[in-house]
The first five atom37 places (N, CA, C, CB, O) and aatype in JSON, in Angstrom:
{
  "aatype": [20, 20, 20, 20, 20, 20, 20, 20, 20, 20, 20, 20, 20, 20, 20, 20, 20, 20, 20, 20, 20, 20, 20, 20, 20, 20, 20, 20, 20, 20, 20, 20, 20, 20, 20, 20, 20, 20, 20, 20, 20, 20, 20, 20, 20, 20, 20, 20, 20, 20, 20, 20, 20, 20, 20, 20, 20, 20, 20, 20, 20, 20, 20, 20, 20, 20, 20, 20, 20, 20, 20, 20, 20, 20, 20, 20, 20, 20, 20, 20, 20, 20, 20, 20, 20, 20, 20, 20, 20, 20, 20, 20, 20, 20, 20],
  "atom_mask": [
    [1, 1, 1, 1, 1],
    [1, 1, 1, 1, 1],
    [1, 1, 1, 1, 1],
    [1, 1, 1, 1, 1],
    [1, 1, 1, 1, 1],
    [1, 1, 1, 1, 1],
    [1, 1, 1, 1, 1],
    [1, 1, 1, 1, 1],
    [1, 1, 1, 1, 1],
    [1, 1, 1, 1, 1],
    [1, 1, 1, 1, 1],
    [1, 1, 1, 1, 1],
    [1, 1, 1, 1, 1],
    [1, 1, 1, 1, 1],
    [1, 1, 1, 1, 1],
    [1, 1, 1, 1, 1],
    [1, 1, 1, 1, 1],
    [1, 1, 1, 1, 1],
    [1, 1, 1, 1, 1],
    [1, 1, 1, 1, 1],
    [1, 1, 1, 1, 1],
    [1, 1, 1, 1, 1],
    [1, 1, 1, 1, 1],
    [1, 1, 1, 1, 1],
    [1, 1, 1, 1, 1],
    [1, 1, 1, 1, 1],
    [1, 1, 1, 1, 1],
    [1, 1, 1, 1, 1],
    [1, 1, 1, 1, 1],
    [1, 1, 1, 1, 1],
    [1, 1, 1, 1, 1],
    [1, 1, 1, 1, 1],
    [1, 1, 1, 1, 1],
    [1, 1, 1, 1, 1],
    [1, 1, 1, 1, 1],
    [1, 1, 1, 1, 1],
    [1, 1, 1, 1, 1],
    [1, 1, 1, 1, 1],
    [1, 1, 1, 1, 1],
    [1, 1, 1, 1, 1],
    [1, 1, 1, 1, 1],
    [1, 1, 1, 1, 1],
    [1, 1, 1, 1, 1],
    [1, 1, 1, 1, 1],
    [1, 1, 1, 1, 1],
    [1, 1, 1, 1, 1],
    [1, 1, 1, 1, 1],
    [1, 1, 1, 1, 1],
    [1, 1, 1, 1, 1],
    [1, 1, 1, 1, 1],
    [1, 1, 1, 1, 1],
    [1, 1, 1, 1, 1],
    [1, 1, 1, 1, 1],
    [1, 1, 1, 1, 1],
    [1, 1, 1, 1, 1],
    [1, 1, 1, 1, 1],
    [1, 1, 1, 1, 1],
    [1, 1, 1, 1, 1],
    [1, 1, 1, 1, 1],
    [1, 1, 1, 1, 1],
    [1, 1, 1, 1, 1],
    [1, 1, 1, 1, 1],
    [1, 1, 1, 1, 1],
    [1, 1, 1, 1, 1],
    [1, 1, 1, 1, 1],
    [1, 1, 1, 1, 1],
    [1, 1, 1, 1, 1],
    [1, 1, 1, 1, 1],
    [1, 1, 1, 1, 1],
    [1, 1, 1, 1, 1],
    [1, 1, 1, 1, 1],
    [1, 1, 1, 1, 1],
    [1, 1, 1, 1, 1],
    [1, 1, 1, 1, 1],
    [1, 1, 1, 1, 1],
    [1, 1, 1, 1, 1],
    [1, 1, 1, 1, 1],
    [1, 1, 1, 1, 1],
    [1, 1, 1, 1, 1],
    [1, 1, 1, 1, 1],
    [1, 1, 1, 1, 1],
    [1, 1, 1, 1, 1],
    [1, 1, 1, 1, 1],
    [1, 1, 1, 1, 1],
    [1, 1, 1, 1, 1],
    [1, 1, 1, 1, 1],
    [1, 1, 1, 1, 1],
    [1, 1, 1, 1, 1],
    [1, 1, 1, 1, 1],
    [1, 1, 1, 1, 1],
    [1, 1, 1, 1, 1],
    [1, 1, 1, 1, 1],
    [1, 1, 1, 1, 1],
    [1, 1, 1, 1, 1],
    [1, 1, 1, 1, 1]
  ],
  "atom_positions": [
    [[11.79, 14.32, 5.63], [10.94, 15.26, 4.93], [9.5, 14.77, 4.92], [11.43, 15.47, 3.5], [8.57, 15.47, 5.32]],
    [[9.35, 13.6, 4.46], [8.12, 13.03, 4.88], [7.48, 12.92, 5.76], [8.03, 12.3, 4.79], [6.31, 12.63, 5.51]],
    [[7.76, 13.04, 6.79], [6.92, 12.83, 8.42], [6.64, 14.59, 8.54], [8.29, 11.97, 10.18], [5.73, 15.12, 9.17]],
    [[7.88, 15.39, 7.63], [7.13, 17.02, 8.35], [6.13, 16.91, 7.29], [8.2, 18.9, 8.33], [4.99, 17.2, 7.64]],
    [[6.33, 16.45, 5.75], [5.08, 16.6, 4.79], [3.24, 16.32, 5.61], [5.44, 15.22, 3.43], [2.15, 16.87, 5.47]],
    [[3.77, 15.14, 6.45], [2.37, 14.33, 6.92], [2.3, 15.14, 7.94], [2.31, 12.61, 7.32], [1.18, 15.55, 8.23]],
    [[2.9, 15.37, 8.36], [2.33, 16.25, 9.45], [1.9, 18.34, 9.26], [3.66, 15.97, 10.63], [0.97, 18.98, 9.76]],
    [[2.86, 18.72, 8.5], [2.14, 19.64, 7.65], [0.67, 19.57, 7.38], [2.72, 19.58, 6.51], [-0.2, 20.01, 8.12]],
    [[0.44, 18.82, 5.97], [-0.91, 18.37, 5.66], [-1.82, 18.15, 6.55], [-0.92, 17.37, 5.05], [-2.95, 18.63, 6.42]],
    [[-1.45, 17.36, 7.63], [-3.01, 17.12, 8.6], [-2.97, 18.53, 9.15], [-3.04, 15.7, 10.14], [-3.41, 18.42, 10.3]],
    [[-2.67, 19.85, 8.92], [-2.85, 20.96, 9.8], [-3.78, 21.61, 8.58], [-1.33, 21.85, 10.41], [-4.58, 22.49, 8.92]],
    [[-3.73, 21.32, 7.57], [-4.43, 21.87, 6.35], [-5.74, 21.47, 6.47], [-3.88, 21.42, 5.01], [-6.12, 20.39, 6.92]],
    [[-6.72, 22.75, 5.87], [-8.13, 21.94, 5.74], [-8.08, 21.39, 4.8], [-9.37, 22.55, 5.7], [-7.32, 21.71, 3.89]],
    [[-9.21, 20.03, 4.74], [-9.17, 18.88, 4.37], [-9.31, 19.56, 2.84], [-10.25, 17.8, 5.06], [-8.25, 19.51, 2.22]],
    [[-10.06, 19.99, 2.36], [-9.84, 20.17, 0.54], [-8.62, 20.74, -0.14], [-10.91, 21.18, -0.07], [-8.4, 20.55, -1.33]],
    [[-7.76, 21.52, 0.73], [-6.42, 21.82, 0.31], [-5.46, 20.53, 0.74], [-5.93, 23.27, 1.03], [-4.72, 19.95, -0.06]],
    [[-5.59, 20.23, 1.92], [-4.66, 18.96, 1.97], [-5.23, 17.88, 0.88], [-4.67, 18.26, 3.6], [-4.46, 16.95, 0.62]],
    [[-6.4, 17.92, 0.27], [-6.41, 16.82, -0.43], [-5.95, 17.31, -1.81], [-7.74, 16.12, -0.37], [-5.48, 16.42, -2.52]],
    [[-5.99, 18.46, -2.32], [-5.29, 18.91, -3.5], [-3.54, 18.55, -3.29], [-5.66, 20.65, -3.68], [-2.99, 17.76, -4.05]],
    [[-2.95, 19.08, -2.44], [-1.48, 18.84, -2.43], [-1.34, 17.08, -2.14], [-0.71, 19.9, -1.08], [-0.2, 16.63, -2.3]],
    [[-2.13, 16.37, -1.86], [-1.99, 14.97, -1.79], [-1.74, 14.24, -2.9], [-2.99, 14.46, -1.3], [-0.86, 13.43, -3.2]],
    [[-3.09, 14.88, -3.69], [-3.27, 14.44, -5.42], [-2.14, 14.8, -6.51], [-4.62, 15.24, -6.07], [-1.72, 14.1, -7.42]],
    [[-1.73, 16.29, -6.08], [-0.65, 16.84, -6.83], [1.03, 16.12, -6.21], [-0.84, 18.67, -6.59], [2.01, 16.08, -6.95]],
    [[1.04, 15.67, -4.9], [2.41, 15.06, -5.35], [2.3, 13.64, -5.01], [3.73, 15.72, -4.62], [3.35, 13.0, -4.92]],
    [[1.35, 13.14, -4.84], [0.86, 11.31, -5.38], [0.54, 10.6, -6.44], [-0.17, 10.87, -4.98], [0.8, 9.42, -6.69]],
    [[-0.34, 11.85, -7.42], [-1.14, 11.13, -8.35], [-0.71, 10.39, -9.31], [-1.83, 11.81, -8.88], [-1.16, 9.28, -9.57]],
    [[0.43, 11.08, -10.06], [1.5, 10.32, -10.91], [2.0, 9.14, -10.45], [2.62, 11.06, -11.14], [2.47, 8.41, -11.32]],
    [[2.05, 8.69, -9.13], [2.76, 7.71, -8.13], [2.01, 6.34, -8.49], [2.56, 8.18, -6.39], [2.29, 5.15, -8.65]],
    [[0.74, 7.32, -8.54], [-0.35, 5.69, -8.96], [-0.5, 5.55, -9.9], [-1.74, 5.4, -8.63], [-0.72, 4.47, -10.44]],
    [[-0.44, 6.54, -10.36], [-0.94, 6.6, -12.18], [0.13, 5.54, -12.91], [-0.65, 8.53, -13.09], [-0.15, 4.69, -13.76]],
    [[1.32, 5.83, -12.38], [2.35, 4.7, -13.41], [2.32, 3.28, -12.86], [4.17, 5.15, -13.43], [3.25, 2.49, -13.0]],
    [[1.05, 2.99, -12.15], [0.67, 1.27, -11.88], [-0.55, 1.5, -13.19], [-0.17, 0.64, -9.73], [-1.38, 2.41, -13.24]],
    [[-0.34, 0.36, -14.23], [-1.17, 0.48, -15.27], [-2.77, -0.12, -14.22], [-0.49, -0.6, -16.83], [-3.8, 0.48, -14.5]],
    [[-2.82, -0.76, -13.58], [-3.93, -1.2, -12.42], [-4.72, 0.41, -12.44], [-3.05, -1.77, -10.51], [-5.84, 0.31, -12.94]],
    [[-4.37, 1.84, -12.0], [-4.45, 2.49, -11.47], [-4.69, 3.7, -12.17], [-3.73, 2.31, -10.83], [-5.14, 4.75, -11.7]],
    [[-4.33, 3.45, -13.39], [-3.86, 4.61, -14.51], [-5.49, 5.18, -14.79], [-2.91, 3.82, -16.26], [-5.73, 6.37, -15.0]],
    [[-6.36, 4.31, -14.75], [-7.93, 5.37, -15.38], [-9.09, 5.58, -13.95], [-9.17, 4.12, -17.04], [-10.21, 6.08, -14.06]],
    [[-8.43, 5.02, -12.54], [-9.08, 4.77, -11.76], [-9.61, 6.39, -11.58], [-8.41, 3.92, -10.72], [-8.84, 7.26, -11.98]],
    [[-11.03, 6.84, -10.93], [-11.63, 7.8, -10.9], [-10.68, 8.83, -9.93], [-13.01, 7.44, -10.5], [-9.81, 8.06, -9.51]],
    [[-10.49, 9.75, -9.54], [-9.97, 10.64, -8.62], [-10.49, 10.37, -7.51], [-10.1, 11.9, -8.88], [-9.76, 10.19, -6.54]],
    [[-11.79, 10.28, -7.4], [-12.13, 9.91, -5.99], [-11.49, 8.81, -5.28], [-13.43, 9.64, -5.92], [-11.17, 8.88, -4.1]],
    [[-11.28, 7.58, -6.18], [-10.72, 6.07, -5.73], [-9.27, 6.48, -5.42], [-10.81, 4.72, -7.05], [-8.7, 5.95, -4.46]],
    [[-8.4, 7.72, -6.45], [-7.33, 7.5, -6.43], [-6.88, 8.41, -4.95], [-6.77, 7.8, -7.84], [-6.0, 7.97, -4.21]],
    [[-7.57, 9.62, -4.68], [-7.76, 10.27, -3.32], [-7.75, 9.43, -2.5], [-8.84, 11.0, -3.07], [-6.79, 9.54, -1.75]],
    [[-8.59, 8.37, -2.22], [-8.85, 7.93, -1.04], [-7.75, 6.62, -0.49], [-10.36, 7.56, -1.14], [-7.54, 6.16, 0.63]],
    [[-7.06, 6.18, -2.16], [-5.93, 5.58, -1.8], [-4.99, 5.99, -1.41], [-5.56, 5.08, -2.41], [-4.06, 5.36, -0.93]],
    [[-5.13, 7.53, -1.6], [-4.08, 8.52, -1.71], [-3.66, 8.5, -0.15], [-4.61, 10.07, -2.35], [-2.53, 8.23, 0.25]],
    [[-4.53, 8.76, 0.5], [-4.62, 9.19, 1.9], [-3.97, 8.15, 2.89], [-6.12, 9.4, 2.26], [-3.35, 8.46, 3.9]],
    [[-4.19, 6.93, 2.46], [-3.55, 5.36, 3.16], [-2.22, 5.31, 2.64], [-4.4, 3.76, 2.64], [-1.45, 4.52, 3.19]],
    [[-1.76, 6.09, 1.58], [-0.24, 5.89, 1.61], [0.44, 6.0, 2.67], [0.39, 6.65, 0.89], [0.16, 6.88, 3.48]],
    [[1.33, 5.25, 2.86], [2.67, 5.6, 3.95], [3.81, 5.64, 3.29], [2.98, 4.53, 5.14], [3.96, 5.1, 2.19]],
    [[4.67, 6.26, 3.9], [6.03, 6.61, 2.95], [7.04, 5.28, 4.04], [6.78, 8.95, 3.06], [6.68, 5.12, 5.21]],
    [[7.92, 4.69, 3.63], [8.53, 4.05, 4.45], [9.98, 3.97, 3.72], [7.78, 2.77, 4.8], [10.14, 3.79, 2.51]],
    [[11.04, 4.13, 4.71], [12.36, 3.8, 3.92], [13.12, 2.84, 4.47], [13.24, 4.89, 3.77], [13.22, 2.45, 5.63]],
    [[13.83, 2.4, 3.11], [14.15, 0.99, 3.38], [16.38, 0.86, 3.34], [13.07, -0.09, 1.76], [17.12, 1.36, 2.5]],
    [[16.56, 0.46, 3.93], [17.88, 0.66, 3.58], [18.67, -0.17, 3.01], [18.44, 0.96, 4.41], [18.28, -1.32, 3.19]],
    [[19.67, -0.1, 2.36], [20.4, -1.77, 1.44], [20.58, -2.67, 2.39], [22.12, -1.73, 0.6], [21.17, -2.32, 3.41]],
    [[20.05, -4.21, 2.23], [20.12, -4.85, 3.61], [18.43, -4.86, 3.9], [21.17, -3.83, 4.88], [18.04, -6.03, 3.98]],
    [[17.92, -4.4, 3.99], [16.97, -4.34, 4.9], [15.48, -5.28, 4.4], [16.75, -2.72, 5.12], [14.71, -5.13, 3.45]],
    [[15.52, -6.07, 5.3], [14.28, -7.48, 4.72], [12.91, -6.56, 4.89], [14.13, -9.35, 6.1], [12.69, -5.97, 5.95]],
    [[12.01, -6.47, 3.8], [10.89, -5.68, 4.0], [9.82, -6.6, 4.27], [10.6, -4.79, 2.88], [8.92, -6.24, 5.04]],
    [[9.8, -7.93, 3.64], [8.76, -9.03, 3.29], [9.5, -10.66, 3.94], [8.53, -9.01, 1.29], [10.69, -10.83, 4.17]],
    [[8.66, -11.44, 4.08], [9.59, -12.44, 4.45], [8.47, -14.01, 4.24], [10.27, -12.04, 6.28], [7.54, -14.15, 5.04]],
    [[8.61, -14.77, 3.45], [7.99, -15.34, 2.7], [7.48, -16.32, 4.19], [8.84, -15.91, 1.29], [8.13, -16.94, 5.02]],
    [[5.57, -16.0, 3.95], [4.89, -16.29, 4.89], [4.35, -15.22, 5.51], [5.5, -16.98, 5.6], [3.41, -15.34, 6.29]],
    [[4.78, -14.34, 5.27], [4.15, -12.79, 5.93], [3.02, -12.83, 4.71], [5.5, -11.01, 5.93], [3.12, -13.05, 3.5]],
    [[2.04, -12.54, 5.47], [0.85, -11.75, 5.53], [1.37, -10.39, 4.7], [0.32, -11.48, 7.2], [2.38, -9.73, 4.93]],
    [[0.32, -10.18, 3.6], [0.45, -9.42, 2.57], [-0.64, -8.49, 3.18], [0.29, -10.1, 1.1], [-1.75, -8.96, 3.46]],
    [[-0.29, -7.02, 3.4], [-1.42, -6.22, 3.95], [-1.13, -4.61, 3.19], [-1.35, -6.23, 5.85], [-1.45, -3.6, 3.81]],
    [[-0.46, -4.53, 1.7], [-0.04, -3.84, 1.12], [0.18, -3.72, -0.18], [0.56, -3.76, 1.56], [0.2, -4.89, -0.59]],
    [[0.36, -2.98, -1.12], [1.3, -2.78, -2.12], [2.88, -1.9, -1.72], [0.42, -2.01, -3.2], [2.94, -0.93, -0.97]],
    [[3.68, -2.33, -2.22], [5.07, -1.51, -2.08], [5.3, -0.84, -3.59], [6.52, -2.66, -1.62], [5.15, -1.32, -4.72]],
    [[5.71, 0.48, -3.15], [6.41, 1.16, -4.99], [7.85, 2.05, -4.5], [4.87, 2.82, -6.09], [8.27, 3.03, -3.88]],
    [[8.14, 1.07, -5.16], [9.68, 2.06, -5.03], [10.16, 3.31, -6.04], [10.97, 1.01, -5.25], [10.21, 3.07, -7.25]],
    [[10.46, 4.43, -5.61], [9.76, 5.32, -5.83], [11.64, 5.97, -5.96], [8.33, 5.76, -4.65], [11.82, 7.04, -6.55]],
    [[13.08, 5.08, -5.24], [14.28, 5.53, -5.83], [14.85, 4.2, -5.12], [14.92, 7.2, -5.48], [14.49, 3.67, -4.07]],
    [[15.86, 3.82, -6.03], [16.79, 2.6, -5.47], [16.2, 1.5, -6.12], [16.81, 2.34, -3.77], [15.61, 1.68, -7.18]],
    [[16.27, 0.37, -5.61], [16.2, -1.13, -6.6], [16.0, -1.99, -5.6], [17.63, -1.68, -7.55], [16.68, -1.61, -4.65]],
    [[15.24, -3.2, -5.27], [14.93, -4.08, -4.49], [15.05, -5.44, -5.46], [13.57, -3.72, -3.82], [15.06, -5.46, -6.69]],
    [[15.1, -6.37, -4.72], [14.96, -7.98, -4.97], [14.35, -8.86, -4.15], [16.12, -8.58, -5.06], [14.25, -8.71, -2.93]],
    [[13.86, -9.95, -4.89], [12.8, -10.74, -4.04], [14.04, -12.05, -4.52], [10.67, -10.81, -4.67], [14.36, -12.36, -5.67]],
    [[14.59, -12.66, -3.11], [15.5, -13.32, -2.74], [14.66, -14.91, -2.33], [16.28, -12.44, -1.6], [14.15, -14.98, -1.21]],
    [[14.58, -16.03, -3.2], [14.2, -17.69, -2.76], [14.88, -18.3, -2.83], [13.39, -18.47, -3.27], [15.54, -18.56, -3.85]],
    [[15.02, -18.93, -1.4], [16.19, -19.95, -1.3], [18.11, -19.19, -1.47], [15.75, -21.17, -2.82], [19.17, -19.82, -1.55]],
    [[17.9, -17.83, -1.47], [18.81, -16.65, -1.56], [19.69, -16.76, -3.1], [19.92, -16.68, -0.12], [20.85, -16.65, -3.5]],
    [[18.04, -17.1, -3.77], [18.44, -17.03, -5.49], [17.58, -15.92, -5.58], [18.02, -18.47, -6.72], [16.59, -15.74, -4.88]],
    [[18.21, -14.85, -6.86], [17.41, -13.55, -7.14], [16.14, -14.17, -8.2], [18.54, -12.18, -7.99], [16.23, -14.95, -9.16]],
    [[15.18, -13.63, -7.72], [14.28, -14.28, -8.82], [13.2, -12.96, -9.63], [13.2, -15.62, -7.9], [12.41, -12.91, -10.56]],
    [[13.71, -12.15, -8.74], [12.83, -10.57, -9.49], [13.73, -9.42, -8.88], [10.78, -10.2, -8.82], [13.86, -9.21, -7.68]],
    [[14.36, -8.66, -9.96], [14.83, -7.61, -9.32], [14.23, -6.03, -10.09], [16.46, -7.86, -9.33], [14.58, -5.94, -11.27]],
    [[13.64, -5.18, -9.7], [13.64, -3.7, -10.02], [14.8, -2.9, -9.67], [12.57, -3.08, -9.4], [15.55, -3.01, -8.7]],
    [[14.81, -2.2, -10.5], [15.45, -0.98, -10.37], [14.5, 0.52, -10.88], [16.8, -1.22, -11.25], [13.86, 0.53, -11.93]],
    [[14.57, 1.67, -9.98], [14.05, 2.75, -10.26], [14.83, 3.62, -11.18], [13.76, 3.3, -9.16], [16.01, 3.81, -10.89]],
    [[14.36, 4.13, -12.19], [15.4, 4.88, -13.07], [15.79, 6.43, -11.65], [14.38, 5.52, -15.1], [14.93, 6.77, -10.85]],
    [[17.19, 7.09, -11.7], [17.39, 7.73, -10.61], [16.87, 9.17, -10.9], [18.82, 7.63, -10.19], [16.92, 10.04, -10.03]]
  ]
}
């Protein structure tokens, strides 16, 4: 659904694609307290660098020594950050 969303949107002119961006992102950022009073303009333009990516149970996203070139938000499901293959942070998304 996501790849037709992104690709939808880039067929939109740019002030309507940026309204439907804001309307199903904005809450996304808003619940990072970091993010919660940031101006619309800042939050638009972060808006736009989102990528949607899915991850499957199993699946190593990060790997200690990687180069950090992101934030991740999990947005359904639950992840863990695994040292020495002890759990040392786990989320869960309410479903």
């Amino acid at each position: 659904i996501e790849a037709g969303l992104e690709g939808f949107t880039k067929q939109l002119p740019t002030s309507l694609r940026d309204e439907v961006l804001l309307h199903l992102n904005a809450d996304l950022l808003r619940s990072v307290s970091t993010f919660r009073n940031v101006d619309v303009r800042i939050t638009l333009e972060m808006i736009r660098h989102m990528k949607t990516t899915l991850a499957l149970p199993g699946d190593i996203i990060m790997r200690r020594g990687d180069m950090g070139v992101g934030m991740f938000h999990i947005s359904r499901g639950r992840c863990e950050v695994l040292i020495n293959n002890d759990i040392t942070f786990q989320r869960k998304q309410p479903q």
